[in-house]
C-alpha atoms as a printed R data frame, in Angstrom:
   type eleno elety resid chain resno      x       y      z
1  ATOM     1    CA   MET     A     1 34.786  -8.658 28.067
2  ATOM     2    CA   ARG     A     2 34.361  -5.520 30.459
3  ATOM     3    CA   TRP     A     3 36.811  -2.269 31.621
4  ATOM     4    CA   THR     A     4 36.652  -2.375 35.219
5  ATOM     5    CA   GLY     A     5 39.653   0.238 35.916
6  ATOM     6    CA   ASP     A     6 39.434   4.013 35.494
7  ATOM     7    CA   THR     A     7 38.147   5.189 32.130
8  ATOM     8    CA   ILE     A     8 41.183   7.070 32.553
9  ATOM     9    CA   ASN     A     9 43.424   4.676 32.085
10 ATOM    10    CA   LEU     A    10 42.359   2.862 29.511
11 ATOM    11    CA   ALA     A    11 42.471   6.825 27.608
12 ATOM    12    CA   GLU     A    12 45.852   7.047 28.598
13 ATOM    13    CA   LEU     A    13 46.557   3.696 27.057
14 ATOM    14    CA   ALA     A    14 44.354   4.706 23.910
15 ATOM    15    CA   TYR     A    15 46.777   7.627 23.393
16 ATOM    16    CA   GLY     A    16 50.589   5.991 24.390
17 ATOM    17    CA   ILE     A    17 49.487   3.751 21.594
18 ATOM    18    CA   TRP     A    18 48.955   6.500 19.106
19 ATOM    19    CA   LEU     A    19 51.387   8.605 20.979
20 ATOM    20    CA   THR     A    20 53.779   5.469 19.599
21 ATOM    21    CA   GLY     A    21 52.095   4.741 16.038
22 ATOM    22    CA   GLN     A    22 51.513   0.748 16.979
23 ATOM    23    CA   ILE     A    23 48.264   0.551 15.213
24 ATOM    24    CA   ASN     A    24 48.832   0.546 11.312
25 ATOM    25    CA   ASN     A    25 51.747   2.065 11.142
26 ATOM    26    CA   GLY     A    26 50.906   5.041 12.939
27 ATOM    27    CA   GLN     A    27 48.321   6.696 10.332
28 ATOM    28    CA   ILE     A    28 45.297   6.038 12.954
29 ATOM    29    CA   SER     A    29 44.086   8.774 14.896
30 ATOM    30    CA   VAL     A    30 43.746   8.555 18.345
31 ATOM    31    CA   THR     A    31 39.524   9.068 18.465
32 ATOM    32    CA   GLU     A    32 39.504   5.714 15.857
33 ATOM    33    CA   ILE     A    33 41.701   4.049 18.573
34 ATOM    34    CA   LEU     A    34 39.427   5.341 21.335
35 ATOM    35    CA   GLU     A    35 36.354   4.237 19.656
36 ATOM    36    CA   CYS     A    36 37.463   0.767 19.223
37 ATOM    37    CA   LEU     A    37 38.653   0.244 22.494
38 ATOM    38    CA   GLU     A    38 34.698   1.560 23.245
39 ATOM    39    CA   ARG     A    39 33.265  -1.002 21.850
40 ATOM    40    CA   VAL     A    40 35.316  -3.541 22.682
41 ATOM    41    CA   PHE     A    41 35.522  -2.852 26.391
42 ATOM    42    CA   ARG     A    42 31.612  -1.877 26.852
43 ATOM    43    CA   VAL     A    43 32.842   2.075 27.913
44 ATOM    44    CA   ARG     A    44 32.162   5.524 27.080
45 ATOM    45    CA   LEU     A    45 35.244   7.890 27.015
46 ATOM    46    CA   GLY     A    46 33.991  10.574 26.485
47 ATOM    47    CA   LYS     A    47 35.981  13.182 24.097
48 ATOM    48    CA   PRO     A    48 39.279  12.818 22.799
49 ATOM    49    CA   HIS     A    49 40.310  16.542 23.403
50 ATOM    50    CA   ARG     A    50 38.335  16.265 27.531
51 ATOM    51    CA   ARG     A    51 40.915  13.159 28.019
52 ATOM    52    CA   TRP     A    52 44.407  14.812 26.922
53 ATOM    53    CA   GLN     A    53 43.122  17.573 29.572
54 ATOM    54    CA   SER     A    54 42.998  15.077 32.268
55 ATOM    55    CA   ILE     A    55 45.943  13.396 31.636
56 ATOM    56    CA   ALA     A    56 48.057  16.672 30.833
57 ATOM    57    CA   ALA     A    57 46.708  18.291 34.449
58 ATOM    58    CA   ARG     A    58 48.461  15.473 36.126
59 ATOM    59    CA   LYS     A    59 51.657  17.432 36.106
60 ATOM    60    CA   PRO     A    60 52.867  16.573 39.700
61 ATOM    61    CA   LEU     A    61 51.376  12.930 39.485
62 ATOM    62    CA   GLY     A    62 53.256  11.931 36.414
63 ATOM    63    CA   TYR     A    63 52.068  12.294 32.999
64 ATOM    64    CA   ALA     A    64 51.378   8.672 33.138
65 ATOM    65    CA   LYS     A    65 50.193   7.585 36.570
66 ATOM    66    CA   TYR     A    66 49.020   4.428 34.716
67 ATOM    67    CA   MET     A    67 52.163   3.364 32.716
68 ATOM    68    CA   ASP     A    68 53.996   4.006 35.448
69 ATOM    69    CA   GLU     A    69 52.023   1.437 38.090
70 ATOM    70    CA   ARG     A    70 52.118  -1.212 35.121
71 ATOM    71    CA   ARG     A    71 55.878  -0.516 34.369
72 ATOM    72    CA   TRP     A    72 56.559  -0.606 38.686
73 ATOM    73    CA   ARG     A    73 54.386  -4.391 38.891
74 ATOM    74    CA   LEU     A    74 56.342  -5.912 35.371
75 ATOM    75    CA   ARG     A    75 59.570  -5.062 37.184
76 ATOM    76    CA   GLY     A    76 59.269  -7.105 40.056
77 ATOM    77    CA   GLY     A    77 55.583  -5.687 41.781
78 ATOM    78    CA   TRP     A    78 53.789  -8.706 42.265
79 ATOM    79    CA   ARG     A    79 54.677 -12.790 42.278
80 ATOM    80    CA   MET     A    80 52.940 -15.435 41.392
81 ATOM    81    CA   SER     A    81 51.584 -17.501 44.157
82 ATOM    82    CA   TRP     A    82 51.993 -21.937 44.010
83 ATOM    83    CA   GLY     A    83 47.914 -21.648 42.229
84 ATOM    84    CA   GLY     A    84 48.557 -19.236 39.440
85 ATOM    85    CA   ASN     A    85 47.308 -16.259 41.239
86 ATOM    86    CA   ILE     A    86 48.986 -12.675 40.726
87 ATOM    87    CA   GLN     A    87 49.449 -11.031 44.159
88 ATOM    88    CA   PHE     A    88 50.506  -7.644 44.667
89 ATOM    89    CA   HIS     A    89 53.393  -6.271 46.982
């Protein structure tokens, strides 16, 4: 399995997991989460503080652009075709 989306989106996901304490009852560093995701998805995410700066610099677009897109898709921005494929509209 390989991450093929923008790496900033994976970093945003990692920060979301970390900030909400989803792993080890919050007793894990964001660096550990990022390193794990790098191994699982075979991608380099770089330095955690640099990724945070990139996410924080998104003010005009919203801090959680990727999470906002996921929320929109979960609320109906997609539909399932008869063949089992997801189609976005």
